[in-house]
Amino acid sequence: MKTLQSYVCGQWVGGTGTGRAVRHAVTGEQIAEVNSDGIDFQACVEYGRKGGEALRAMTFNERGELLKALAGKLNEHLEEFYTLAATYGASKKDAWIDIEGGIGVLGFYSALGRKKLPATKWLVDGDAVPLSKDGGFGGQHIMVPLHGVAMQINAFNFPSWGMLEKLGPSLLAGMPAIVKSATPSSPLAHRMCEVIIESGILPEGCFQAIFGGIGDMFDHLTCQDVVSFTGSAATGQKLRSHPTIQAKGVRFNVEADSLNAIVLGEDVATDSPSFGAFIKDITRELTVKAGQKCTAIRRVIVPADKQDAVIEALKAGLAKNVVGDPAAEGVRMGPLVDSGALSSARERIDRLTEEAELVIGDPNRSQFEGASTDGGGFLEPCVLRAKDPANARAVHEIEVFGPVCTVIGYSDKADAIEQVRRGGGSLVASLYSDDDDLALELAIAISPWHGRLLVMDADAASQSTGHGNAMPQLVHGGPGRAGGGEELGGAYALHHYMQRTALQGNPERLKKLFG
Ligand code: NAP
């Protein structure tokens, strides 16, 4: 069985003993294993820190050139990346979001570094601040790269995008990366790491990759290191409570799961274009990547008297969705990543049915297009309806990481706001209303619970980048349940990897020295 080795301290190394199996999402067959037992993680961290010196010696423009070269190299290998994406059940379209979407983010940060940031090694942040009456003393904020490693721990659903959307900002800021990819989708991440390393584009030590566990890595981190975690809220919570993370003040960014909502305003008629766009958004989010997106719509919050119309329209929208092996003719939606993900999704649907009824789909369906379902993770889209929305709690708390959402009826505007807030903080929400006053009121009321909010109508929908797509120009992250973290957002992303320092001194001198 092929062991996906880790790249540590300048060489590929395998672990000792038996590894953890990686299975094909369609057949359930074991296709590889990962094992990092016995790796010297202290040496890995120290090696990365040394690699950072080469990056810090470069200007933003030069680092931007590195990213450009890297994106170009990855683009040369698209075909094999698409082949490997099939192993975690991605359709061509799903794989495009992950692979070319990820390379696109790298391209975005390359352009930021080459064209918009200065030819310096630090950033001057904001204006100079006078601090004395005669102007002889003042202050100026600057941002300098941290001297540690930028460690990424990535979720399985975006093995490419999840890695590259962190790699672009960290390298551009001047920090070397240690990437820990999720096991279920590791074949694609592994090949991408091989291409990055074989390219020789990055200075020695600036890129290391772990396949398997991270051993005692956290014990060796300090306040100069950054951990960016993407995954479930439970794992994020566990990892951020590590004693070293707490005691040493290690920066720890969490992008976790959330129960993202879409809200239909009371003003939207069921025969209006906005209603059609609303339904389209939900069906798209349910089926793209088989609903395995942290940003997918989980809660559909609608006026109580429009629930039946919404459910009927969803039924019609989902009728064309063929589930099966993405390699088979006509299939639009593939399986979940593995049978474990399927069992977990079924178990969570069961818990939801304690307070919601299943109105579309059968979680136990066993026949799918072009696929034997013995070992795969197939699940058709399932829609539930909250039986007693005023007292429903599980529908706001239990994430089914698959093609599943719940319709929740609201009685009035205040109830709609309350239902949205019960999610406890989300990555994203969409708001459909053609009434400006209502849209403004709802948006202001729910924004504090969200990292991103789409204020939608039929016109915006025709050109929308999508509810579920995090754009590199805009912030991705969310409060509370969503982890309280923040990624992307253009140049904001660099700040996670830099220290903001308030310089004080003679204003003329500060200007001469720091620009
Ligand atoms: P997960 O089980 O929490 O795992 C996430 C990552 O943590 C994986 O790389 C995993 O490695 C690693 N990990 C688990 N336990 C660890 C430990 N004790 N020490 C070090 N690393 C550990 O999540 P997942 O199943 O991969 O992804 C699905 C979840 O991620 C969903 O809940 C989804 O909503 C969320 N998600 C959030 C975002 C976002 O941006 N907010 C994006 C994508 C997904 P192994 O795979 O090797 O165990």
Coordinates of C-alpha atoms and ligand atoms in Angstrom, one line a residue:
M1 CA 0.0 0.0 0.0
K2 CA 1.4 3.4 -0.9
T3 CA 2.3 5.5 2.1
L4 CA 1.9 9.2 1.6
Q5 CA 5.2 10.5 3.1
S6 CA 5.7 13.8 4.9
Y7 CA 8.2 16.4 3.8
V8 CA 10.2 17.5 6.8
C9 CA 13.6 19.1 7.2
G10 CA 14.3 18.9 3.5
Q11 CA 13.4 15.3 2.9
W12 CA 10.5 12.9 2.4
V13 CA 10.0 10.6 5.4
G14 CA 7.5 7.9 6.2
G15 CA 6.4 7.0 9.7
T16 CA 7.2 3.8 11.5
G17 CA 4.6 1.1 12.0
T18 CA 1.1 0.8 10.5
G19 CA -0.5 3.8 8.9
R20 CA -4.0 5.2 8.8
A21 CA -6.0 4.1 5.7
V22 CA -7.1 6.5 3.0
R23 CA -10.1 5.2 1.1
H24 CA -11.7 6.0 -2.3
A25 CA -15.0 7.8 -1.7
V26 CA -16.9 6.0 -4.5
T27 CA -15.8 2.4 -3.8
G28 CA -14.5 2.5 -0.2
E29 CA -11.4 0.7 -1.3
Q30 CA -8.1 1.6 0.5
I31 CA -5.9 3.6 -1.9
A32 CA -3.1 4.8 0.4
E33 CA -2.1 5.3 4.0
V34 CA -0.6 8.1 6.1
N35 CA 1.7 7.7 9.0
S36 CA 3.9 10.3 10.6
D37 CA 4.9 8.4 13.7
G38 CA 8.5 8.9 14.7
I39 CA 9.0 12.2 12.9
D40 CA 11.0 14.8 14.9
F41 CA 8.5 17.6 15.1
Q42 CA 10.8 19.9 17.1
A43 CA 13.4 19.7 14.3
C44 CA 10.6 20.4 11.8
V45 CA 9.6 23.6 13.6
E46 CA 13.2 24.8 13.9
Y47 CA 13.9 24.0 10.3
G48 CA 10.9 26.1 9.3
R49 CA 12.0 29.0 11.4
K50 CA 15.4 29.1 9.7
G51 CA 13.6 29.0 6.3
G52 CA 11.8 32.2 7.3
E53 CA 15.0 34.2 7.2
A54 CA 15.1 33.9 3.4
L55 CA 11.5 35.1 3.0
R56 CA 12.0 38.0 5.4
A57 CA 15.0 39.1 3.3
M58 CA 12.6 39.6 0.3
T59 CA 10.3 42.5 -0.4
F60 CA 6.6 42.0 -0.9
N61 CA 7.1 42.4 -4.6
E62 CA 9.6 39.6 -4.6
R63 CA 7.4 37.3 -2.5
G64 CA 4.6 38.1 -4.9
E65 CA 6.8 36.8 -7.8
L66 CA 7.3 33.5 -5.9
L67 CA 3.6 33.1 -5.6
K68 CA 3.2 33.8 -9.3
A69 CA 5.8 31.1 -10.2
L70 CA 4.1 28.7 -7.8
A71 CA 0.6 29.2 -9.3
G72 CA 2.1 28.8 -12.8
K73 CA 3.8 25.5 -11.8
L74 CA 0.6 24.1 -10.2
N75 CA -1.4 25.0 -13.4
E76 CA 0.9 22.7 -15.4
H77 CA -0.4 19.7 -13.4
L78 CA -4.2 20.3 -13.5
E79 CA -5.0 17.1 -15.3
E80 CA -3.4 14.8 -12.6
F81 CA -5.0 17.0 -9.9
Y82 CA -8.4 16.5 -11.3
T83 CA -7.8 12.7 -11.5
L84 CA -6.9 12.6 -7.8
A85 CA -9.9 14.8 -6.8
A86 CA -12.1 12.0 -8.0
T87 CA -10.8 9.8 -5.1
Y88 CA -12.6 12.0 -2.5
G89 CA -15.8 12.0 -4.6
A90 CA -15.5 15.3 -6.3
S91 CA -17.3 15.9 -9.6
K92 CA -15.5 18.0 -12.2
K93 CA -17.2 21.1 -11.0
D94 CA -16.5 20.4 -7.3
A95 CA -12.9 19.8 -8.2
W96 CA -12.7 23.0 -10.1
I97 CA -13.7 25.0 -7.1
D98 CA -11.1 23.3 -5.0
I99 CA -8.2 23.1 -7.5
E100 CA -8.4 26.1 -9.8
G101 CA -10.2 28.1 -7.1
G102 CA -7.2 27.5 -4.8
I103 CA -4.7 28.4 -7.5
G104 CA -6.7 31.5 -8.2
V105 CA -6.4 32.6 -4.6
L106 CA -2.6 32.2 -4.9
G107 CA -2.8 34.3 -8.0
F108 CA -4.7 37.0 -6.2
Y109 CA -2.1 37.2 -3.4
S110 CA 0.7 37.2 -6.0
A111 CA -0.9 40.2 -7.7
L112 CA -1.4 41.9 -4.4
G113 CA 2.3 41.5 -3.6
R114 CA 3.6 42.4 -7.0
K115 CA 1.3 45.3 -7.9
K116 CA -0.2 46.8 -4.8
L117 CA 2.2 46.4 -1.9
P118 CA 5.4 48.4 -1.7
A119 CA 8.9 47.1 -2.4
T120 CA 9.6 46.9 1.3
K121 CA 10.0 44.1 3.9
W122 CA 7.5 45.6 6.3
L123 CA 4.3 47.6 6.0
V124 CA 3.6 51.1 7.3
D125 CA 0.1 50.9 8.8
G126 CA -2.1 54.0 8.8
D127 CA -1.0 57.7 9.3
A128 CA 1.6 59.2 11.6
V129 CA 0.2 60.4 14.9
P130 CA 1.5 63.6 16.5
L131 CA 2.1 63.2 20.3
S132 CA 3.7 66.5 21.3
K133 CA 2.7 70.2 21.0
D134 CA 5.7 71.3 19.0
G135 CA 5.6 68.2 16.7
G136 CA 9.0 66.8 17.9
F137 CA 7.5 63.5 19.1
G138 CA 5.0 61.2 17.4
G139 CA 3.9 57.7 16.6
Q140 CA 3.5 55.4 13.6
H141 CA 2.3 51.8 13.4
I142 CA 4.3 49.3 11.3
M143 CA 3.7 45.6 10.6
V144 CA 6.6 43.2 10.5
P145 CA 6.5 39.4 9.8
L146 CA 6.7 37.1 12.7
H147 CA 9.8 35.0 13.1
G148 CA 8.1 31.6 13.5
V149 CA 6.3 29.1 11.4
A150 CA 2.8 29.4 9.9
M151 CA 1.2 26.0 10.7
Q152 CA -1.9 25.1 8.8
I153 CA -4.3 22.3 9.8
N154 CA -6.8 21.7 7.0
A155 CA -10.2 20.2 6.7
F156 CA -10.8 17.3 4.2
N157 CA -13.3 19.1 2.1
F158 CA -10.9 21.5 0.4
P159 CA -7.5 19.8 0.2
S160 CA -6.3 22.3 -2.4
W161 CA -8.2 25.5 -1.7
G162 CA -7.8 25.2 2.0
M163 CA -4.0 24.9 1.7
L164 CA -3.5 27.6 -0.9
E165 CA -5.7 30.2 0.6
K166 CA -3.5 30.1 3.7
L167 CA -0.2 29.6 1.9
G168 CA -0.6 32.7 -0.3
P169 CA -1.0 35.1 2.6
S170 CA 1.6 33.5 4.9
L171 CA 4.3 33.4 2.3
L172 CA 3.5 37.0 1.1
A173 CA 3.6 38.2 4.7
G174 CA 7.0 36.6 5.1
M175 CA 6.3 33.4 7.1
P176 CA 7.3 29.8 6.2
A177 CA 4.6 27.2 6.2
I178 CA 4.1 23.8 7.7
V179 CA 1.0 22.2 6.1
K180 CA -0.9 19.4 7.8
S181 CA -3.5 18.0 5.4
A182 CA -6.6 16.1 6.4
T183 CA -6.3 12.4 5.9
P184 CA -9.5 11.5 3.9
S185 CA -8.6 13.7 0.9
S186 CA -4.8 13.5 1.3
P187 CA -3.9 12.0 -2.2
L188 CA -4.6 15.3 -3.9
A189 CA -3.0 17.5 -1.2
H190 CA 0.1 15.2 -1.3
R191 CA 0.6 15.5 -5.0
M192 CA 0.3 19.3 -4.9
C193 CA 2.9 19.3 -2.1
E194 CA 5.2 17.2 -4.3
V195 CA 4.8 19.6 -7.2
I196 CA 5.5 22.6 -4.9
I197 CA 8.6 21.0 -3.5
E198 CA 9.9 19.5 -6.8
S199 CA 9.5 23.0 -8.4
G200 CA 12.3 24.3 -6.1
I201 CA 10.6 27.8 -6.3
L202 CA 10.4 28.3 -2.5
P203 CA 13.5 28.8 -0.5
E204 CA 14.7 25.8 1.6
G205 CA 12.6 25.4 4.8
C206 CA 9.7 27.6 3.7
F207 CA 7.4 24.7 2.9
Q208 CA 7.0 21.4 4.9
A209 CA 4.1 19.0 4.7
I210 CA 2.8 16.5 7.3
F211 CA 0.6 13.5 6.3
G212 CA -0.6 11.8 9.4
G213 CA -0.7 13.2 13.0
I214 CA 1.3 16.2 14.3
G215 CA 2.8 14.4 17.3
D216 CA 4.2 16.8 19.8
M217 CA 4.5 19.7 17.4
F218 CA 2.4 22.1 19.5
D219 CA 4.9 21.7 22.4
H220 CA 7.5 23.5 20.4
L221 CA 5.5 26.5 19.3
T222 CA 6.0 30.1 20.7
C223 CA 4.5 33.5 20.4
Q224 CA 6.2 33.9 17.0
D225 CA 4.3 31.0 15.5
V226 CA 0.8 30.9 14.0
V227 CA -1.7 28.0 13.8
S228 CA -4.5 28.3 11.3
F229 CA -7.0 25.6 11.9
T230 CA -9.9 24.7 9.6
G231 CA -12.3 21.9 10.6
S232 CA -15.0 21.0 13.0
A233 CA -15.8 23.2 16.0
A234 CA -15.1 20.2 18.4
T235 CA -11.5 19.7 17.0
G236 CA -10.8 23.4 16.9
Q237 CA -11.9 23.7 20.5
K238 CA -9.7 20.8 21.6
L239 CA -6.6 22.0 19.8
R240 CA -6.9 25.6 20.9
S241 CA -7.0 24.5 24.6
H242 CA -3.5 22.9 24.2
P243 CA -1.4 24.1 27.2
T244 CA 1.4 25.5 25.1
I245 CA -1.0 27.4 22.8
Q246 CA -2.5 29.0 26.0
A247 CA 0.7 29.5 28.0
K248 CA 2.8 30.9 25.1
G249 CA 0.1 33.1 23.5
V250 CA 0.5 31.3 20.2
R251 CA -1.8 32.9 17.6
F252 CA -4.5 30.4 16.8
N253 CA -7.1 31.1 14.1
V254 CA -10.1 28.8 13.9
E255 CA -12.4 28.4 10.9
A256 CA -15.0 25.9 12.1
D257 CA -18.4 24.7 11.0
S258 CA -21.5 26.8 11.3
L259 CA -25.2 26.6 10.7
N260 CA -25.4 29.1 7.9
A261 CA -28.8 30.6 7.2
I262 CA -30.7 31.9 4.2
V263 CA -33.6 34.2 5.0
L264 CA -36.6 34.9 2.9
G265 CA -38.1 38.3 3.6
E266 CA -41.8 38.6 4.2
D267 CA -42.2 40.8 1.1
V268 CA -41.0 38.2 -1.4
A269 CA -43.9 36.7 -3.3
T270 CA -43.6 33.0 -4.3
D271 CA -44.0 33.9 -8.0
S272 CA -41.4 36.6 -8.0
P273 CA -37.9 36.4 -9.6
S274 CA -36.3 36.8 -6.1
F275 CA -38.1 33.7 -4.9
G276 CA -36.8 31.7 -7.8
A277 CA -33.2 32.9 -7.1
F278 CA -33.7 32.1 -3.4
I279 CA -34.6 28.5 -4.3
K280 CA -31.8 28.2 -6.8
D281 CA -29.3 29.3 -4.1
I282 CA -30.5 26.6 -1.7
T283 CA -30.4 23.8 -4.3
R284 CA -26.9 24.8 -5.4
E285 CA -25.6 24.9 -1.9
L286 CA -27.2 21.5 -1.1
T287 CA -25.6 19.8 -4.1
V288 CA -22.2 21.4 -4.7
K289 CA -19.5 19.2 -3.1
A290 CA -22.5 17.1 -1.8
G291 CA -23.1 19.8 0.8
Q292 CA -19.6 19.3 2.3
K293 CA -18.8 23.0 2.5
C294 CA -18.5 24.9 5.8
T295 CA -20.4 27.7 4.2
A296 CA -23.3 25.6 2.8
I297 CA -26.8 26.6 3.7
R298 CA -28.0 24.6 6.7
R299 CA -31.0 26.6 7.8
V300 CA -33.7 28.0 5.5
I301 CA -35.6 30.6 7.5
V302 CA -38.9 31.6 5.8
P303 CA -42.3 33.1 6.7
A304 CA -44.4 30.4 8.3
D305 CA -47.1 30.7 5.6
K306 CA -44.5 30.1 2.8
Q307 CA -43.0 26.9 4.1
D308 CA -45.0 24.6 1.8
A309 CA -44.3 26.7 -1.3
V310 CA -40.6 26.6 -0.4
I311 CA -40.6 22.9 0.1
E312 CA -42.4 22.3 -3.2
A313 CA -40.0 24.5 -5.1
L314 CA -37.0 22.7 -3.6
K315 CA -38.5 19.4 -4.5
A316 CA -38.8 20.5 -8.1
G317 CA -35.3 22.0 -8.1
L318 CA -33.7 18.9 -6.7
A319 CA -35.6 16.5 -9.1
K320 CA -32.9 17.1 -11.8
N321 CA -30.0 16.3 -9.4
V322 CA -28.6 12.8 -10.3
V323 CA -26.5 11.3 -7.4
G324 CA -23.9 8.7 -8.1
D325 CA -20.3 8.1 -9.3
P326 CA -19.2 11.5 -10.7
A327 CA -17.5 9.5 -13.5
A328 CA -20.9 8.2 -14.7
E329 CA -22.9 9.9 -17.4
G330 CA -25.3 12.5 -16.2
V331 CA -24.3 12.5 -12.5
R332 CA -24.4 15.9 -10.9
M333 CA -23.5 15.1 -7.3
G334 CA -21.0 12.6 -5.9
P335 CA -20.7 10.8 -2.6
L336 CA -19.6 12.1 0.8
V337 CA -15.9 11.6 1.5
D338 CA -16.2 8.1 3.1
S339 CA -18.5 5.7 4.8
G340 CA -17.6 7.3 8.2
A341 CA -18.9 10.6 7.0
L342 CA -22.1 8.9 5.8
S343 CA -22.7 7.2 9.1
S344 CA -22.1 10.5 10.9
A345 CA -24.5 12.4 8.6
R346 CA -27.2 9.7 9.1
E347 CA -26.8 9.8 12.8
R348 CA -27.1 13.6 12.9
I349 CA -30.2 13.5 10.6
D350 CA -31.7 11.1 13.2
R351 CA -31.0 13.6 16.0
L352 CA -32.6 16.4 13.9
T353 CA -35.7 14.3 13.4
E354 CA -36.4 14.6 17.1
E355 CA -37.6 18.1 16.4
A356 CA -37.9 18.2 12.6
E357 CA -39.7 16.0 10.0
L358 CA -38.0 14.8 6.9
V359 CA -39.9 16.3 3.9
I360 CA -37.5 15.6 1.0
G361 CA -35.1 12.7 0.5
D362 CA -34.3 9.3 2.1
P363 CA -31.1 9.1 4.1
N364 CA -31.1 5.3 3.8
R365 CA -31.4 5.2 0.0
S366 CA -29.0 2.6 -1.3
Q367 CA -29.2 2.7 -5.2
F368 CA -27.2 5.4 -7.0
E369 CA -26.2 6.0 -10.6
G370 CA -23.2 4.0 -11.7
A371 CA -22.1 3.0 -8.2
S372 CA -22.1 0.1 -5.9
T373 CA -22.9 1.6 -2.5
D374 CA -21.2 -1.1 -0.4
G375 CA -18.2 1.0 0.7
G376 CA -18.9 4.5 -0.6
G377 CA -20.4 7.5 1.1
F378 CA -23.6 8.2 -1.0
L379 CA -26.3 10.3 0.5
E380 CA -29.1 12.0 -1.5
P381 CA -30.2 15.6 -0.6
C382 CA -32.4 15.6 2.4
V383 CA -34.6 18.5 3.5
L384 CA -36.3 18.7 7.0
R385 CA -38.9 21.0 8.4
A386 CA -38.8 22.2 12.0
K387 CA -42.0 21.0 13.7
D388 CA -42.1 23.7 16.5
P389 CA -39.7 26.5 15.4
A390 CA -40.3 28.6 18.6
N391 CA -38.8 25.8 20.6
A392 CA -36.4 24.2 18.2
R393 CA -32.8 24.0 19.3
A394 CA -31.1 21.1 17.6
V395 CA -31.7 22.6 14.1
H396 CA -29.6 25.5 15.1
E397 CA -26.8 23.5 16.7
I398 CA -26.3 20.2 14.9
E399 CA -24.3 20.4 11.6
V400 CA -24.9 17.6 9.1
F401 CA -21.8 17.9 6.9
G402 CA -23.6 16.8 3.7
P403 CA -26.5 17.7 1.4
V404 CA -28.9 18.5 4.3
C405 CA -30.8 21.5 5.4
T406 CA -33.9 22.4 7.6
V407 CA -36.7 24.7 6.7
I408 CA -37.7 26.8 9.7
G409 CA -40.8 29.0 9.7
Y410 CA -40.9 32.4 11.4
S411 CA -43.9 34.3 12.6
D412 CA -42.6 37.9 12.2
K413 CA -39.5 40.0 11.6
A414 CA -38.3 39.8 15.2
D415 CA -38.8 36.0 15.2
A416 CA -36.7 35.7 11.9
I417 CA -33.9 37.7 13.6
E418 CA -34.1 35.5 16.7
Q419 CA -34.0 32.3 14.6
V420 CA -30.9 33.4 12.7
R421 CA -29.1 34.4 15.9
R422 CA -29.8 31.0 17.5
G423 CA -27.0 29.6 15.2
G424 CA -24.6 31.2 17.7
G425 CA -22.4 32.8 15.1
S426 CA -22.0 31.8 11.5
L427 CA -19.6 32.1 8.5
V428 CA -22.2 33.5 6.2
A429 CA -25.9 34.2 5.7
S430 CA -28.0 35.3 2.7
L431 CA -30.9 37.7 3.0
Y432 CA -33.5 37.8 0.2
S433 CA -35.8 40.9 0.2
D434 CA -36.8 43.5 -2.4
D435 CA -37.8 45.9 0.3
D436 CA -34.9 48.3 1.1
D437 CA -36.1 49.2 4.6
L438 CA -36.6 45.6 5.6
A439 CA -33.2 44.5 4.0
L440 CA -31.4 47.2 6.0
E441 CA -33.1 46.4 9.3
L442 CA -32.5 42.6 9.0
A443 CA -28.9 43.1 7.8
I444 CA -27.9 45.4 10.7
A445 CA -29.7 43.1 13.2
I446 CA -27.9 39.9 12.1
S447 CA -24.5 41.2 10.9
P448 CA -22.9 40.9 14.4
W449 CA -23.5 37.1 14.1
H450 CA -21.8 36.8 10.7
G451 CA -18.5 37.1 9.0
R452 CA -20.2 37.6 5.6
L453 CA -23.7 38.6 4.6
L454 CA -25.2 38.5 1.1
V455 CA -27.9 41.1 0.7
M456 CA -29.8 39.5 -2.2
D457 CA -32.4 40.1 -4.8
A458 CA -33.0 38.6 -8.3
D459 CA -30.6 41.1 -10.0
A460 CA -27.7 40.5 -7.6
A461 CA -28.4 36.7 -7.9
S462 CA -27.8 36.8 -11.7
Q463 CA -24.2 37.8 -11.1
S464 CA -23.6 36.5 -7.6
T465 CA -20.3 34.8 -6.8
G466 CA -22.4 32.5 -4.6
H467 CA -23.5 32.1 -1.0
G468 CA -20.9 29.4 -0.3
N469 CA -17.9 30.8 -2.1
A470 CA -15.4 32.7 0.1
M471 CA -13.7 35.4 -2.1
P472 CA -10.1 36.3 -1.5
Q473 CA -11.0 40.0 -1.6
L474 CA -13.4 39.6 1.3
V475 CA -13.2 38.3 4.8
H476 CA -13.9 34.6 5.4
G477 CA -14.6 33.6 9.0
G478 CA -17.3 34.1 11.6
P479 CA -17.9 34.7 15.3
G480 CA -18.8 32.2 18.0
R481 CA -19.7 28.7 16.8
A482 CA -17.9 29.5 13.5
G483 CA -14.6 29.7 15.4
G484 CA -14.2 33.4 15.9
G485 CA -11.5 33.5 13.3
E486 CA -10.8 35.5 10.1
E487 CA -9.0 34.6 6.9
L488 CA -8.6 36.3 3.4
G489 CA -10.1 39.8 3.1
G490 CA -7.3 41.0 0.8
A491 CA -4.4 42.5 2.7
Y492 CA -6.1 41.9 6.0
A493 CA -5.0 38.3 5.7
L494 CA -1.4 39.3 6.0
H495 CA -2.0 40.8 9.4
H496 CA -2.4 37.3 11.0
Y497 CA 1.2 36.6 10.2
M498 CA 2.7 40.0 11.2
Q499 CA 3.2 42.0 14.4
R500 CA 1.7 45.5 14.5
T501 CA 4.2 47.6 16.4
A502 CA 3.6 51.2 17.5
L503 CA 6.8 53.1 16.9
Q504 CA 7.4 56.3 18.9
G505 CA 10.0 58.9 18.3
N506 CA 10.9 61.9 16.3
P507 CA 8.4 62.0 13.4
E508 CA 11.1 63.1 10.8
R509 CA 13.4 60.3 11.9
L510 CA 10.6 57.7 11.9
K511 CA 9.7 58.7 8.4
K512 CA 13.3 58.6 7.2
L513 CA 13.9 55.1 8.7
F514 CA 10.6 53.3 8.0
G515 CA 9.1 55.2 5.1
Ligands
NAP1 P1 -11.9 17.6 11.6 O1 -12.2 16.2 11.9 O2 -12.1 18.6 12.7 O3 -10.4 17.7 11.1 C1 -9.8 18.9 10.7 C2 -8.3 18.7 10.7 O4 -7.8 18.6 12.0 C3 -7.8 17.5 9.9 O5 -6.6 17.9 9.2 C4 -7.5 16.5 11.0 O6 -6.5 15.6 10.6 C5 -7.0 17.4 12.0 N1 -7.0 16.9 13.4 C6 -8.0 16.2 14.0 N2 -7.7 15.8 15.2 C7 -6.5 16.3 15.4 C8 -5.6 16.4 16.6 N3 -5.9 15.8 17.7 N4 -4.4 17.0 16.4 C9 -4.0 17.6 15.2 N5 -4.8 17.6 14.2 C10 -6.0 17.0 14.3 O7 -12.7 18.2 10.4 P2 -12.9 17.5 8.9 O8 -13.8 16.3 9.1 O9 -11.6 17.4 8.2 O10 -13.7 18.6 8.1 C11 -15.1 18.8 8.2 C12 -15.4 19.9 9.2 O11 -14.7 21.1 8.9 C13 -16.9 20.3 9.1 O12 -17.4 20.5 10.4 C14 -16.8 21.7 8.4 O13 -17.9 22.5 8.6 C15 -15.5 22.2 8.8 N6 -14.9 23.2 7.9 C16 -14.8 24.5 8.2 C17 -14.3 25.4 7.2 C18 -14.2 26.9 7.5 O14 -13.5 27.6 6.7 N7 -14.8 27.4 8.5 C19 -13.9 25.0 6.0 C20 -14.0 23.6 5.7 C21 -14.5 22.7 6.7 P3 -6.9 14.1 10.1 O15 -7.8 14.2 9.0 O16 -5.6 13.5 9.8 O17 -7.6 13.5 11.3

